[in-house]
PDB file of C-alpha atoms in Angstrom:
ATOM      1  CA  UNK A   1      91.676  59.787  80.167  1.00 67.00           C
ATOM      2  CA  UNK A   2      93.248  58.204  83.338  1.00 82.00           C
ATOM      3  CA  UNK A   3      97.080  59.265  83.283  1.00 91.00           C
ATOM      4  CA  UNK A   4      98.978  55.877  83.054  1.00 95.00           C
ATOM      5  CA  UNK A   5      96.129  54.662  79.968  1.00 95.00           C
ATOM      6  CA  UNK A   6      98.110  55.659  77.807  1.00 96.00           C
ATOM      7  CA  UNK A   7     100.887  54.443  78.256  1.00 97.00           C
ATOM      8  CA  UNK A   8      99.615  50.304  79.488  1.00 97.00           C
ATOM      9  CA  UNK A   9      98.743  51.287  74.970  1.00 97.00           C
ATOM     10  CA  UNK A  10     101.705  51.502  74.646  1.00 98.00           C
ATOM     11  CA  UNK A  11     102.687  49.020  76.473  1.00 97.00           C
ATOM     12  CA  UNK A  12     100.931  46.492  73.475  1.00 97.00           C
ATOM     13  CA  UNK A  13     102.293  47.848  70.828  1.00 98.00           C
ATOM     14  CA  UNK A  14     105.014  46.881  68.612  1.00 97.00           C
ATOM     15  CA  UNK A  15     107.394  49.926  68.257  1.00 97.00           C
ATOM     16  CA  UNK A  16     108.529  48.340  64.491  1.00 96.00           C
ATOM     17  CA  UNK A  17     104.946  48.702  63.248  1.00 96.00           C
ATOM     18  CA  UNK A  18     103.361  51.552  65.197  1.00 97.00           C
ATOM     19  CA  UNK A  19     106.471  53.481  66.215  1.00 97.00           C
ATOM     20  CA  UNK A  20     104.798  56.965  64.412  1.00 97.00           C
ATOM     21  CA  UNK A  21     101.823  56.730  66.481  1.00 97.00           C
ATOM     22  CA  UNK A  22     104.048  56.310  69.635  1.00 98.00           C
ATOM     23  CA  UNK A  23     106.282  58.821  68.912  1.00 97.00           C
ATOM     24  CA  UNK A  24     103.026  61.883  67.591  1.00 97.00           C
ATOM     25  CA  UNK A  25     101.571  61.114  72.043  1.00 97.00           C
ATOM     26  CA  UNK A  26     105.380  60.821  72.834  1.00 98.00           C
ATOM     27  CA  UNK A  27     106.076  64.468  71.198  1.00 97.00           C
ATOM     28  CA  UNK A  28     102.437  66.192  71.791  1.00 97.00           C
ATOM     29  CA  UNK A  29     100.142  64.550  74.578  1.00 97.00           C
ATOM     30  CA  UNK A  30     102.839  62.803  77.043  1.00 97.00           C
ATOM     31  CA  UNK A  31     105.515  64.369  77.059  1.00 97.00           C
ATOM     32  CA  UNK A  32     105.469  68.131  74.973  1.00 96.00           C
ATOM     33  CA  UNK A  33     106.700  69.625  76.550  1.00 96.00           C
ATOM     34  CA  UNK A  34     109.694  67.722  78.949  1.00 97.00           C
ATOM     35  CA  UNK A  35     110.612  67.198  74.467  1.00 97.00           C
ATOM     36  CA  UNK A  36     111.573  70.278  73.869  1.00 95.00           C
ATOM     37  CA  UNK A  37     113.494  70.723  75.707  1.00 95.00           C
ATOM     38  CA  UNK A  38     115.247  67.914  75.852  1.00 95.00           C
ATOM     39  CA  UNK A  39     115.590  69.328  71.751  1.00 94.00           C
ATOM     40  CA  UNK A  40     117.281  72.381  72.975  1.00 92.00           C
ATOM     41  CA  UNK A  41     119.417  70.877  75.245  1.00 91.00           C
ATOM     42  CA  UNK A  42     120.716  68.335  72.101  1.00 90.00           C
ATOM     43  CA  UNK A  43     121.159  71.784  70.378  1.00 89.00           C
ATOM     44  CA  UNK A  44     123.650  72.388  73.467  1.00 95.00           C
ATOM     45  CA  UNK A  45     125.819  69.259  72.567  1.00 96.00           C
ATOM     46  CA  UNK A  46     125.824  70.622  69.241  1.00 96.00           C
ATOM     47  CA  UNK A  47     128.347  72.691  70.747  1.00 96.00           C
ATOM     48  CA  UNK A  48     130.295  71.212  72.258  1.00 97.00           C
ATOM     49  CA  UNK A  49     132.257  70.187  68.870  1.00 97.00           C
ATOM     50  CA  UNK A  50     134.201  72.534  68.022  1.00 97.00           C
ATOM     51  CA  UNK A  51     134.156  70.863  63.688  1.00 96.00           C
ATOM     52  CA  UNK A  52     130.027  71.211  64.315  1.00 96.00           C
ATOM     53  CA  UNK A  53     130.405  75.151  66.184  1.00 96.00           C
ATOM     54  CA  UNK A  54     132.827  76.405  63.671  1.00 95.00           C
ATOM     55  CA  UNK A  55     130.478  76.085  60.998  1.00 93.00           C
ATOM     56  CA  UNK A  56     127.571  77.780  62.825  1.00 93.00           C
ATOM     57  CA  UNK A  57     129.704  79.973  63.559  1.00 93.00           C
ATOM     58  CA  UNK A  58     130.561  80.726  60.298  1.00 92.00           C
ATOM     59  CA  UNK A  59     127.310  81.569  59.071  1.00 87.00           C
ATOM     60  CA  UNK A  60     125.954  83.895  61.893  1.00 88.00           C
ATOM     61  CA  UNK A  61     122.388  82.058  62.222  1.00 84.00           C
ATOM     62  CA  UNK A  62     122.535  82.707  65.625  1.00 83.00           C
ATOM     63  CA  UNK A  63     123.906  85.436  66.244  1.00 85.00           C
ATOM     64  CA  UNK A  64     121.412  86.995  63.051  1.00 87.00           C
ATOM     65  CA  UNK A  65     118.376  85.486  63.239  1.00 90.00           C
ATOM     66  CA  UNK A  66     118.006  82.832  66.421  1.00 90.00           C
ATOM     67  CA  UNK A  67     114.650  82.914  67.178  1.00 93.00           C
ATOM     68  CA  UNK A  68     113.477  82.062  63.845  1.00 94.00           C
ATOM     69  CA  UNK A  69     116.634  79.231  63.654  1.00 91.00           C
ATOM     70  CA  UNK A  70     115.750  77.506  66.298  1.00 93.00           C
ATOM     71  CA  UNK A  71     111.625  77.842  65.342  1.00 94.00           C
ATOM     72  CA  UNK A  72     113.189  76.340  62.043  1.00 94.00           C
ATOM     73  CA  UNK A  73     115.016  73.166  63.334  1.00 92.00           C
ATOM     74  CA  UNK A  74     111.811  72.391  64.998  1.00 93.00           C
ATOM     75  CA  UNK A  75     109.511  72.846  62.343  1.00 95.00           C
ATOM     76  CA  UNK A  76     111.130  71.196  60.527  1.00 94.00           C
ATOM     77  CA  UNK A  77     111.033  68.215  61.480  1.00 93.00           C
ATOM     78  CA  UNK A  78     107.385  68.284  62.774  1.00 94.00           C
ATOM     79  CA  UNK A  79     106.547  68.787  59.092  1.00 94.00           C
ATOM     80  CA  UNK A  80     108.249  65.734  58.331  1.00 94.00           C
ATOM     81  CA  UNK A  81     106.324  63.553  60.385  1.00 94.00           C
ATOM     82  CA  UNK A  82     102.991  65.868  60.874  1.00 92.00           C
ATOM     83  CA  UNK A  83     101.238  63.055  58.328  1.00 94.00           C
ATOM     84  CA  UNK A  84     103.792  60.633  58.017  1.00 94.00           C
ATOM     85  CA  UNK A  85     107.456  59.996  57.162  1.00 94.00           C
ATOM     86  CA  UNK A  86     106.911  58.115  53.855  1.00 93.00           C
ATOM     87  CA  UNK A  87     104.026  61.472  52.820  1.00 95.00           C
ATOM     88  CA  UNK A  88     104.282  63.075  50.031  1.00 95.00           C
ATOM     89  CA  UNK A  89     104.941  65.150  52.787  1.00 95.00           C
ATOM     90  CA  UNK A  90     107.470  64.134  55.115  1.00 95.00           C
ATOM     91  CA  UNK A  91     109.271  63.526  51.765  1.00 95.00           C
ATOM     92  CA  UNK A  92     109.439  67.050  50.532  1.00 94.00           C
ATOM     93  CA  UNK A  93     109.974  68.527  54.395  1.00 95.00           C
ATOM     94  CA  UNK A  94     113.925  65.859  53.793  1.00 95.00           C
ATOM     95  CA  UNK A  95     114.630  66.967  50.061  1.00 95.00           C
ATOM     96  CA  UNK A  96     114.176  70.816  52.076  1.00 94.00           C
ATOM     97  CA  UNK A  97     116.047  69.742  54.919  1.00 94.00           C
ATOM     98  CA  UNK A  98     118.695  68.183  52.284  1.00 93.00           C
ATOM     99  CA  UNK A  99     118.861  71.683  49.906  1.00 93.00           C
ATOM    100  CA  UNK A 100     120.041  73.260  53.078  1.00 91.00           C
ATOM    101  CA  UNK A 101     122.845  71.156  54.245  1.00 91.00           C
ATOM    102  CA  UNK A 102     123.606  70.498  50.908  1.00 87.00           C
ATOM    103  CA  UNK A 103     125.828  73.865  51.103  1.00 87.00           C
ATOM    104  CA  UNK A 104     128.136  72.456  53.197  1.00 87.00           C
ATOM    105  CA  UNK A 105     130.585  70.425  54.334  1.00 90.00           C
ATOM    106  CA  UNK A 106     129.738  68.323  56.616  1.00 92.00           C
ATOM    107  CA  UNK A 107     131.384  64.425  57.700  1.00 95.00           C
ATOM    108  CA  UNK A 108     128.772  61.789  57.802  1.00 96.00           C
ATOM    109  CA  UNK A 109     129.789  61.230  61.516  1.00 97.00           C
ATOM    110  CA  UNK A 110     128.699  64.507  62.700  1.00 96.00           C
ATOM    111  CA  UNK A 111     125.675  64.008  60.633  1.00 96.00           C
ATOM    112  CA  UNK A 112     125.315  60.920  62.583  1.00 97.00           C
ATOM    113  CA  UNK A 113     126.014  62.987  66.132  1.00 97.00           C
ATOM    114  CA  UNK A 114     123.621  65.641  65.727  1.00 96.00           C
ATOM    115  CA  UNK A 115     120.668  62.725  65.055  1.00 97.00           C
ATOM    116  CA  UNK A 116     121.860  60.809  67.897  1.00 97.00           C
ATOM    117  CA  UNK A 117     121.586  63.952  70.968  1.00 97.00           C
ATOM    118  CA  UNK A 118     117.632  64.353  68.906  1.00 96.00           C
ATOM    119  CA  UNK A 119     117.254  60.786  70.429  1.00 97.00           C
ATOM    120  CA  UNK A 120     119.281  60.551  73.244  1.00 98.00           C
ATOM    121  CA  UNK A 121     118.857  64.260  74.286  1.00 97.00           C
ATOM    122  CA  UNK A 122     115.119  63.963  75.139  1.00 97.00           C
ATOM    123  CA  UNK A 123     115.345  60.540  75.729  1.00 98.00           C
ATOM    124  CA  UNK A 124     117.825  61.510  79.357  1.00 98.00           C
ATOM    125  CA  UNK A 125     115.767  64.382  80.824  1.00 98.00           C
ATOM    126  CA  UNK A 126     112.353  63.296  80.406  1.00 98.00           C
ATOM    127  CA  UNK A 127     113.487  60.591  82.083  1.00 98.00           C
ATOM    128  CA  UNK A 128     115.394  62.791  84.657  1.00 97.00           C
ATOM    129  CA  UNK A 129     112.169  65.914  84.889  1.00 97.00           C
ATOM    130  CA  UNK A 130     109.383  64.360  82.868  1.00 97.00           C
ATOM    131  CA  UNK A 131     106.381  62.597  85.354  1.00 97.00           C
ATOM    132  CA  UNK A 132     107.809  59.540  84.157  1.00 97.00           C
ATOM    133  CA  UNK A 133     110.243  57.906  82.241  1.00 98.00           C
ATOM    134  CA  UNK A 134     109.830  56.597  78.606  1.00 98.00           C
ATOM    135  CA  UNK A 135     109.213  52.434  79.315  1.00 98.00           C
ATOM    136  CA  UNK A 136     110.997  51.185  76.163  1.00 98.00           C
ATOM    137  CA  UNK A 137     108.721  51.260  73.475  1.00 98.00           C
ATOM    138  CA  UNK A 138     109.290  54.239  73.722  1.00 98.00           C
ATOM    139  CA  UNK A 139     112.632  54.793  73.852  1.00 98.00           C
ATOM    140  CA  UNK A 140     112.402  52.547  71.015  1.00 98.00           C
ATOM    141  CA  UNK A 141     110.307  54.469  68.619  1.00 98.00           C
ATOM    142  CA  UNK A 142     112.508  57.701  68.860  1.00 98.00           C
ATOM    143  CA  UNK A 143     115.088  55.754  67.337  1.00 98.00           C
ATOM    144  CA  UNK A 144     113.145  53.909  64.969  1.00 98.00           C
ATOM    145  CA  UNK A 145     112.296  57.681  63.475  1.00 97.00           C
ATOM    146  CA  UNK A 146     115.663  59.156  63.836  1.00 97.00           C
ATOM    147  CA  UNK A 147     116.309  55.543  62.371  1.00 97.00           C
ATOM    148  CA  UNK A 148     113.657  56.847  59.222  1.00 96.00           C
ATOM    149  CA  UNK A 149     115.407  60.293  58.988  1.00 96.00           C
ATOM    150  CA  UNK A 150     118.846  59.858  59.064  1.00 96.00           C
ATOM    151  CA  UNK A 151     117.918  57.729  55.918  1.00 95.00           C
ATOM    152  CA  UNK A 152     115.449  59.729  54.690  1.00 94.00           C
ATOM    153  CA  UNK A 153     118.360  62.839  55.342  1.00 93.00           C
ATOM    154  CA  UNK A 154     121.326  60.296  53.176  1.00 93.00           C
ATOM    155  CA  UNK A 155     123.058  59.130  56.215  1.00 95.00           C
ATOM    156  CA  UNK A 156     125.300  56.154  56.897  1.00 96.00           C
ATOM    157  CA  UNK A 157     125.594  54.079  59.147  1.00 96.00           C
ATOM    158  CA  UNK A 158     122.848  55.209  60.714  1.00 97.00           C
ATOM    159  CA  UNK A 159     121.579  53.158  64.755  1.00 97.00           C
ATOM    160  CA  UNK A 160     117.642  51.730  64.545  1.00 95.00           C
ATOM    161  CA  UNK A 161     117.393  50.249  67.748  1.00 97.00           C
ATOM    162  CA  UNK A 162     117.999  53.166  71.356  1.00 98.00           C
ATOM    163  CA  UNK A 163     121.623  51.390  72.841  1.00 98.00           C
ATOM    164  CA  UNK A 164     122.539  51.823  69.100  1.00 98.00           C
ATOM    165  CA  UNK A 165     122.102  55.308  69.215  1.00 98.00           C
ATOM    166  CA  UNK A 166     123.389  56.289  72.858  1.00 98.00           C
ATOM    167  CA  UNK A 167     126.559  54.185  72.030  1.00 98.00           C
ATOM    168  CA  UNK A 168     127.196  56.606  69.400  1.00 98.00           C
ATOM    169  CA  UNK A 169     126.147  59.355  70.878  1.00 98.00           C
ATOM    170  CA  UNK A 170     128.758  58.843  73.808  1.00 98.00           C
ATOM    171  CA  UNK A 171     131.586  57.384  72.479  1.00 98.00           C
ATOM    172  CA  UNK A 172     131.383  61.053  69.566  1.00 98.00           C
ATOM    173  CA  UNK A 173     130.987  63.026  73.050  1.00 98.00           C
ATOM    174  CA  UNK A 174     134.105  60.687  74.343  1.00 97.00           C
ATOM    175  CA  UNK A 175     136.576  61.738  71.341  1.00 97.00           C
ATOM    176  CA  UNK A 176     135.369  64.931  70.631  1.00 97.00           C
ATOM    177  CA  UNK A 177     133.943  67.029  72.702  1.00 98.00           C
ATOM    178  CA  UNK A 178     136.597  70.583  73.411  1.00 98.00           C
ATOM    179  CA  UNK A 179     136.779  73.934  73.861  1.00 98.00           C
ATOM    180  CA  UNK A 180     136.334  76.409  71.422  1.00 97.00           C
ATOM    181  CA  UNK A 181     136.066  80.595  71.761  1.00 97.00           C
ATOM    182  CA  UNK A 182     133.027  78.698  68.145  1.00 97.00           C
ATOM    183  CA  UNK A 183     131.677  77.064  70.418  1.00 97.00           C
ATOM    184  CA  UNK A 184     130.892  79.554  73.419  1.00 97.00           C
ATOM    185  CA  UNK A 185     129.811  81.860  71.118  1.00 96.00           C
ATOM    186  CA  UNK A 186     126.921  80.125  69.497  1.00 95.00           C
ATOM    187  CA  UNK A 187     125.978  78.774  72.528  1.00 96.00           C
ATOM    188  CA  UNK A 188     125.878  82.570  74.096  1.00 96.00           C
ATOM    189  CA  UNK A 189     123.672  83.620  71.307  1.00 94.00           C
ATOM    190  CA  UNK A 190     121.589  80.726  71.661  1.00 95.00           C
ATOM    191  CA  UNK A 191     121.236  81.378  75.150  1.00 95.00           C
ATOM    192  CA  UNK A 192     120.118  84.662  75.154  1.00 94.00           C
ATOM    193  CA  UNK A 193     118.108  83.038  72.606  1.00 93.00           C
ATOM    194  CA  UNK A 194     116.546  81.128  75.028  1.00 93.00           C
ATOM    195  CA  UNK A 195     116.530  83.624  77.650  1.00 95.00           C
ATOM    196  CA  UNK A 196     114.445  86.133  75.336  1.00 94.00           C
ATOM    197  CA  UNK A 197     111.215  83.707  76.076  1.00 93.00           C
ATOM    198  CA  UNK A 198     111.287  85.365  80.025  1.00 94.00           C
ATOM    199  CA  UNK A 199     110.046  88.746  79.831  1.00 95.00           C
ATOM    200  CA  UNK A 200     114.080  91.041  80.693  1.00 94.00           C
ATOM    201  CA  UNK A 201     113.821  91.128  84.637  1.00 94.00           C
ATOM    202  CA  UNK A 202     114.114  87.528  84.563  1.00 95.00           C
ATOM    203  CA  UNK A 203     116.092  86.708  81.570  1.00 96.00           C
ATOM    204  CA  UNK A 204     119.749  86.957  84.257  1.00 95.00           C
ATOM    205  CA  UNK A 205     118.410  84.703  86.081  1.00 96.00           C
ATOM    206  CA  UNK A 206     116.878  82.130  83.317  1.00 95.00           C
ATOM    207  CA  UNK A 207     120.021  81.616  81.757  1.00 96.00           C
ATOM    208  CA  UNK A 208     121.354  80.791  84.962  1.00 97.00           C
ATOM    209  CA  UNK A 209     119.677  78.106  85.693  1.00 96.00           C
ATOM    210  CA  UNK A 210     119.182  76.624  81.584  1.00 96.00           C
ATOM    211  CA  UNK A 211     123.298  76.590  82.525  1.00 97.00           C
ATOM    212  CA  UNK A 212     122.298  75.274  85.818  1.00 97.00           C
ATOM    213  CA  UNK A 213     120.943  71.884  84.467  1.00 96.00           C
ATOM    214  CA  UNK A 214     124.377  71.424  81.372  1.00 96.00           C
ATOM    215  CA  UNK A 215     126.530  68.165  82.973  1.00 96.00           C
ATOM    216  CA  UNK A 216     129.782  69.493  83.655  1.00 96.00           C
ATOM    217  CA  UNK A 217     132.075  68.220  80.538  1.00 96.00           C
ATOM    218  CA  UNK A 218     129.254  70.039  77.888  1.00 97.00           C
ATOM    219  CA  UNK A 219     130.348  72.615  79.883  1.00 97.00           C
ATOM    220  CA  UNK A 220     133.306  72.749  80.011  1.00 97.00           C
ATOM    221  CA  UNK A 221     133.544  72.490  76.069  1.00 98.00           C
ATOM    222  CA  UNK A 222     131.531  75.316  75.855  1.00 97.00           C
ATOM    223  CA  UNK A 223     133.765  77.462  77.859  1.00 97.00           C
ATOM    224  CA  UNK A 224     131.167  78.733  80.482  1.00 97.00           C
ATOM    225  CA  UNK A 225     132.204  77.063  84.123  1.00 96.00           C
ATOM    226  CA  UNK A 226     129.550  74.988  86.531  1.00 96.00           C
ATOM    227  CA  UNK A 227     126.824  76.972  88.570  1.00 97.00           C
ATOM    228  CA  UNK A 228     126.742  77.096  92.727  1.00 97.00           C
ATOM    229  CA  UNK A 229     126.014  74.078  94.041  1.00 97.00           C
ATOM    230  CA  UNK A 230     122.836  75.849  95.600  1.00 97.00           C
ATOM    231  CA  UNK A 231     122.053  77.028  92.537  1.00 97.00           C
ATOM    232  CA  UNK A 232     121.955  72.919  90.683  1.00 97.00           C
ATOM    233  CA  UNK A 233     120.182  71.768  93.398  1.00 98.00           C
ATOM    234  CA  UNK A 234     116.631  74.845  93.336  1.00 98.00           C
ATOM    235  CA  UNK A 235     116.958  73.986  89.569  1.00 97.00           C
ATOM    236  CA  UNK A 236     117.141  70.421  90.552  1.00 97.00           C
ATOM    237  CA  UNK A 237     114.188  70.109  93.074  1.00 98.00           C
ATOM    238  CA  UNK A 238     112.255  72.580  90.548  1.00 97.00           C
ATOM    239  CA  UNK A 239     111.633  70.268  87.804  1.00 97.00           C
ATOM    240  CA  UNK A 240     111.693  67.427  89.662  1.00 98.00           C
ATOM    241  CA  UNK A 241     108.354  69.165  92.074  1.00 98.00           C
ATOM    242  CA  UNK A 242     107.189  70.297  88.872  1.00 97.00           C
ATOM    243  CA  UNK A 243     107.191  66.809  87.399  1.00 97.00           C
ATOM    244  CA  UNK A 244     105.341  65.643  90.719  1.00 97.00           C
ATOM    245  CA  UNK A 245     102.911  68.083  89.577  1.00 97.00           C
ATOM    246  CA  UNK A 246     102.344  67.064  85.936  1.00 96.00           C
ATOM    247  CA  UNK A 247     101.360  63.628  87.231  1.00 96.00           C
ATOM    248  CA  UNK A 248      98.371  64.985  89.264  1.00 95.00           C
ATOM    249  CA  UNK A 249      96.656  65.870  86.295  1.00 95.00           C
ATOM    250  CA  UNK A 250      95.051  63.838  83.964  1.00 94.00           C
ATOM    251  CA  UNK A 251      96.475  62.221  80.363  1.00 94.00           C
ATOM    252  CA  UNK A 252      95.775  64.782  77.521  1.00 95.00           C
ATOM    253  CA  UNK A 253      93.366  64.559  75.957  1.00 95.00           C
ATOM    254  CA  UNK A 254      92.976  62.797  71.702  1.00 94.00           C
ATOM    255  CA  UNK A 255      91.324  65.735  70.149  1.00 94.00           C
ATOM    256  CA  UNK A 256      93.616  68.328  72.146  1.00 94.00           C
ATOM    257  CA  UNK A 257      97.362  67.239  70.651  1.00 95.00           C
ATOM    258  CA  UNK A 258     100.035  70.137  72.273  1.00 94.00           C
ATOM    259  CA  UNK A 259     101.990  71.121  68.902  1.00 91.00           C
ATOM    260  CA  UNK A 260     104.337  73.047  68.043  1.00 89.00           C
ATOM    261  CA  UNK A 261     104.610  77.470  68.180  1.00 88.00           C
ATOM    262  CA  UNK A 262     106.797  78.820  67.291  1.00 92.00           C
ATOM    263  CA  UNK A 263     107.092  82.642  68.305  1.00 94.00           C
ATOM    264  CA  UNK A 264     108.427  83.656  64.206  1.00 95.00           C
ATOM    265  CA  UNK A 265     105.110  82.389  63.002  1.00 95.00           C
ATOM    266  CA  UNK A 266     102.673  84.018  64.938  1.00 93.00           C
ATOM    267  CA  UNK A 267     100.470  83.681  62.266  1.00 92.00           C
ATOM    268  CA  UNK A 268     101.194  80.275  60.400  1.00 92.00           C
ATOM    269  CA  UNK A 269     103.950  79.105  58.751  1.00 93.00           C
ATOM    270  CA  UNK A 270     104.251  77.184  54.825  1.00 91.00           C
ATOM    271  CA  UNK A 271     107.339  74.997  54.362  1.00 90.00           C
ATOM    272  CA  UNK A 272     108.786  77.498  52.397  1.00 88.00           C
ATOM    273  CA  UNK A 273     108.561  79.680  55.255  1.00 92.00           C
ATOM    274  CA  UNK A 274     111.619  77.152  56.945  1.00 93.00           C
ATOM    275  CA  UNK A 275     114.789  77.642  56.789  1.00 90.00           C
ATOM    276  CA  UNK A 276     117.571  79.946  54.730  1.00 89.00           C
ATOM    277  CA  UNK A 277     116.058  83.124  52.457  1.00 84.00           C
ATOM    278  CA  UNK A 278     118.784  81.469  50.280  1.00 85.00           C
ATOM    279  CA  UNK A 279     117.463  77.572  50.465  1.00 82.00           C
ATOM    280  CA  UNK A 280     115.033  78.281  47.804  1.00 79.00           C
ATOM    281  CA  UNK A 281     117.635  79.227  44.923  1.00 81.00           C
ATOM    282  CA  UNK A 282     118.970  76.280  45.536  1.00 84.00           C
ATOM    283  CA  UNK A 283     117.584  72.428  43.593  1.00 85.00           C
ATOM    284  CA  UNK A 284     116.505  69.770  45.565  1.00 86.00           C
ATOM    285  CA  UNK A 285     117.397  66.470  44.997  1.00 87.00           C
ATOM    286  CA  UNK A 286     115.695  63.549  44.885  1.00 89.00           C
ATOM    287  CA  UNK A 287     115.762  60.668  47.927  1.00 89.00           C
ATOM    288  CA  UNK A 288     118.123  57.646  47.944  1.00 81.00           C
ATOM    289  CA  UNK A 289     115.098  55.580  47.278  1.00 81.00           C
ATOM    290  CA  UNK A 290     113.248  58.034  44.459  1.00 81.00           C
ATOM    291  CA  UNK A 291     113.752  58.304  41.324  1.00 72.00           C
ATOM    292  CA  UNK A 292     115.346  60.719  39.787  1.00 70.00           C
ATOM    293  CA  UNK A 293     112.574  62.748  38.412  1.00 57.00           C
ATOM    294  CA  UNK A 294     110.717  61.951  41.092  1.00 52.00           C
ATOM    295  CA  UNK A 295     111.446  64.797  43.363  1.00 51.00           C
ATOM    296  CA  UNK A 296     110.676  67.480  40.278  1.00 47.00           C
ATOM    297  CA  UNK A 297     107.962  66.216  39.290  1.00 42.00           C
ATOM    298  CA  UNK A 298     105.609  69.554  41.391  1.00 38.00           C
ATOM    299  CA  UNK A 299     108.963  72.025  42.221  1.00 37.00           C
ATOM    300  CA  UNK A 300     108.369  72.110  44.854  1.00 39.00           C
ATOM    301  CA  UNK A 301     108.087  76.211  44.692  1.00 36.00           C
ATOM    302  CA  UNK A 302     104.623  75.112  43.520  1.00 31.00           C
ATOM    303  CA  UNK A 303     103.607  72.282  45.986  1.00 36.00           C
ATOM    304  CA  UNK A 304     103.758  75.078  48.869  1.00 34.00           C
ATOM    305  CA  UNK A 305     101.893  76.185  50.115  1.00 36.00           C
ATOM    306  CA  UNK A 306      99.172  76.197  47.771  1.00 32.00           C
ATOM    307  CA  UNK A 307      98.377  72.516  48.456  1.00 36.00           C
ATOM    308  CA  UNK A 308      98.907  71.979  52.461  1.00 39.00           C
ATOM    309  CA  UNK A 309      96.928  74.051  54.636  1.00 41.00           C
ATOM    310  CA  UNK A 310      98.770  76.217  56.591  1.00 43.00           C
ATOM    311  CA  UNK A 311      99.466  75.539  60.265  1.00 47.00           C
ATOM    312  CA  UNK A 312      97.846  77.759  62.304  1.00 43.00           C
ATOM    313  CA  UNK A 313      99.205  78.771  66.075  1.00 42.00           C
ATOM    314  CA  UNK A 314      97.512  77.351  68.700  1.00 41.00           C
TER     315      UNK A 314
END
């Protein structure tokens, strides 16, 4: 497939109608690795807000099982869209996510910000370090998928345009970014997860490279000093060189999507595997547009994994 063939098709599509298809092309074909890099940066941005990082610090999930916490977050989002957001499977994934969050008192504005980071973070990373920038149709598709996910999570005031998400994201950070010891603890635990992906001799430099890719307001909020200019420049050039090399490769064929690979689940996963161990002792609640009995027609534990094939690693 030609490198720009899929882009030409996307530019002829209507995001309001085709946003799920465009989203799949972004995440599984055009920018699978860069989308995950942007999502990883979004994780770290969440920790720049003391109210968010204090909650995560109290749960100790990143300290005790950081790789599982990272994998579960990525995979639940994948499960929500893999058969369609409004499919029964997508709705079951949303109900599962809601019962995890339901244990905590999380302000709506914090939910909005975390959701915004998953829309704005990947786009900004791809625009800077991807093999091409996202077109308008792709940016709006990210926003529309984020909007639908937010509605299913019961979040109010969710934007339905990329500009709306970006404005919310930046305004919230200007108001809420501040240093707190919990910020640094949770960020350090997450960076240890990222570093563990590399052989031991390279873990220190991998952490420093990750920090070199972060902006100064985020570093200040997390309690880290900026990396030396030479390392920031080298990191930027290396990522831009990578983008140039990817640009020379053919497009990924439709029959070979790049699907999530979870280190926690080398033999595959089911929806029931995802989330903290206590989650399944909590009942699921219907989504905002479901009747009170609809979510309980088939109990979640019976629906998965028996009726949905186990996801195999790829």
